[in-house]
Amino acid sequence: VLAVAMANLQPGDAADGLLDLNRAADVATAGVAAARITAPVQNMLVADRAGIAQFTTGRIPVRAAGDGSIPVPGADGAHDWTGYASGDALPHQVAPASGRVVNANERTAPPEFPVFMGRDWFGDWRARRIQALLAADGRHDAAGFAAMQVDPVSSFAAGILPDFLPETQRLREQDWTVA
């Protein structure tokens, strides 16, 4: 016997939060709307003239045991869901001191975060590259952001190529920082 559950198919799943987000006039009301978005789980970046924020939306099952990554016995209830984490219980940052919010599909919660958010995260090399590009110049315009979207530099490749190419020493000495 196999039982499968999905948080977005449980009672209480509604589009109300997404509708509220469409009506949000500022970061604060966007944050309230984000907490009401039951599905999908996603990282949402918002901004207004006064500030910026990142919210994780959706409902994450809280389990009595296990993390949901592998099938477990379902007959005894030992691995049943005991509730959901959502809203402020999920990763978020509002008005960070850096004045920047970056997300490129990397892990947004620290390893000791009390809610299991998954295990299949991309590395943070794309986010680090974006942060470096943002830090390289104090002010950005539309053309600069467009250039960031098509930036060909891969910090990941820069880190592993020396181990694969015959010119290992030359590549290791190459300056890979943002000009």
XYZ file of C-alpha atoms in Angstrom:
179
model
C 0.000 0.000 0.000
C 1.309 3.415 -0.939
C -0.032 6.707 0.334
C 1.083 10.006 -1.158
C 0.207 13.454 0.115
C 0.858 16.883 -1.319
C 0.609 20.064 0.720
C -0.898 21.977 -2.192
C -3.777 19.490 -2.479
C -4.797 19.652 1.167
C -7.854 21.492 2.463
C -7.264 25.194 2.842
C -5.274 25.544 -0.357
C -6.555 28.682 -2.033
C -5.386 31.460 -4.319
C -6.231 34.183 -1.765
C -2.585 34.968 -1.018
C -1.745 35.342 -4.701
C -4.707 37.649 -5.172
C -3.611 39.695 -2.144
C -0.101 39.885 -3.588
C -1.502 41.388 -6.784
C -3.080 44.126 -4.673
C -0.073 44.745 -2.398
C 1.086 48.352 -2.458
C 4.283 47.937 -0.446
C 6.714 45.437 1.063
C 4.688 45.123 4.278
C 1.431 44.151 2.557
C 3.371 41.886 0.175
C 4.739 40.105 3.261
C 1.238 39.602 4.641
C 0.143 38.251 1.253
C 3.221 35.978 1.032
C 2.268 34.350 4.338
C -1.150 33.490 2.850
C 0.260 31.835 -0.298
C -0.167 28.132 0.319
C 1.385 26.890 -2.923
C 3.777 26.778 -4.581
C 6.741 26.900 -2.248
C 8.999 29.527 -3.789
C 11.354 32.366 -2.977
C 9.708 35.696 -3.673
C 11.629 38.959 -3.836
C 9.640 42.180 -3.478
C 10.512 45.860 -3.425
C 8.900 49.244 -3.114
C 10.383 52.738 -2.978
C 11.165 52.314 0.716
C 12.680 48.826 0.897
C 13.159 45.245 -0.206
C 12.444 41.770 1.117
C 12.622 38.068 0.367
C 9.865 35.722 1.518
C 9.565 31.962 1.168
C 5.951 31.156 0.347
C 3.907 27.982 0.657
C 3.235 25.348 3.265
C 5.986 22.950 4.323
C 4.796 19.769 6.044
C 6.056 19.237 9.575
C 6.434 15.511 10.169
C 6.302 13.444 13.335
C 9.422 11.612 12.076
C 11.544 11.541 8.955
C 11.928 14.228 6.347
C 9.818 12.968 3.448
C 12.782 12.231 1.190
C 12.201 8.463 1.112
C 9.140 6.214 1.421
C 8.339 5.217 4.999
C 5.771 2.923 6.614
C 2.404 4.662 6.656
C 0.215 2.245 8.572
C 1.302 3.197 12.095
C 1.117 7.000 11.755
C 4.671 7.435 13.052
C 5.599 9.584 10.049
C 2.342 11.507 9.635
C 2.271 15.245 9.162
C 1.626 17.113 12.377
C 1.014 20.478 10.722
C 2.596 22.992 8.389
C 5.266 25.640 8.598
C 4.344 28.762 6.662
C 4.607 32.536 6.799
C 7.074 33.772 9.424
C 8.114 30.168 10.211
C 9.807 30.040 6.775
C 12.995 31.824 5.691
C 12.548 35.534 5.066
C 14.506 38.746 5.245
C 13.099 42.233 5.281
C 15.226 45.357 4.816
C 18.617 43.605 5.069
C 21.473 45.806 6.247
C 23.284 45.269 2.929
C 20.376 46.876 1.082
C 20.376 43.898 -1.305
C 18.393 40.715 -1.663
C 19.783 38.018 -3.942
C 18.445 34.561 -4.682
C 19.607 32.209 -7.399
C 18.003 28.938 -6.235
C 20.534 28.395 -3.458
C 19.597 27.332 0.053
C 17.899 30.235 1.844
C 17.754 28.677 5.310
C 20.757 27.885 7.508
C 21.539 24.164 7.998
C 20.169 24.224 11.578
C 16.844 25.729 10.459
C 14.070 23.972 12.431
C 11.919 23.186 9.373
C 13.195 20.634 6.838
C 13.275 22.587 3.577
C 14.786 19.900 1.353
C 18.191 18.551 0.519
C 18.641 19.145 -3.208
C 19.962 22.698 -3.343
C 22.074 24.267 -6.022
C 25.345 25.654 -4.741
C 25.525 29.340 -3.970
C 28.001 30.189 -6.754
C 25.392 32.037 -8.855
C 24.258 34.101 -5.866
C 27.880 34.914 -4.988
C 28.506 36.080 -8.572
C 25.402 38.289 -8.508
C 26.479 39.738 -5.162
C 29.938 40.470 -6.593
C 28.435 42.198 -9.629
C 26.166 44.297 -7.421
C 29.035 45.216 -5.114
C 31.295 46.218 -8.029
C 29.348 49.416 -8.605
C 27.278 51.391 -6.131
C 24.545 52.290 -8.598
C 22.902 50.210 -11.304
C 20.672 50.984 -14.249
C 18.505 48.884 -16.571
C 21.414 48.191 -18.934
C 23.578 46.998 -16.046
C 20.897 44.627 -14.806
C 20.370 43.353 -18.365
C 24.109 42.640 -18.585
C 23.915 40.716 -15.288
C 21.144 38.553 -16.759
C 23.463 37.366 -19.553
C 26.709 37.379 -17.561
C 28.794 34.477 -18.924
C 31.117 34.085 -15.916
C 30.599 30.904 -13.929
C 32.208 30.837 -10.494
C 31.440 27.120 -10.392
C 33.330 26.492 -13.644
C 36.186 28.702 -12.479
C 36.468 26.543 -9.388
C 36.512 23.161 -11.126
C 38.148 23.859 -14.501
C 41.696 23.875 -13.132
C 41.225 20.242 -12.156
C 40.183 19.288 -15.701
C 42.341 21.361 -18.034
C 46.028 20.918 -18.873
C 46.732 24.563 -18.065
C 45.858 24.056 -14.424
C 48.476 26.391 -12.979
C 47.678 29.273 -15.361
C 43.975 29.055 -14.578
C 44.590 28.909 -10.844
C 46.564 32.124 -11.083
C 43.916 33.817 -13.214
C 42.164 36.693 -11.459
C 38.462 35.655 -11.425
C 37.244 38.675 -9.487
C 34.804 41.185 -10.929
C 36.515 44.057 -12.687
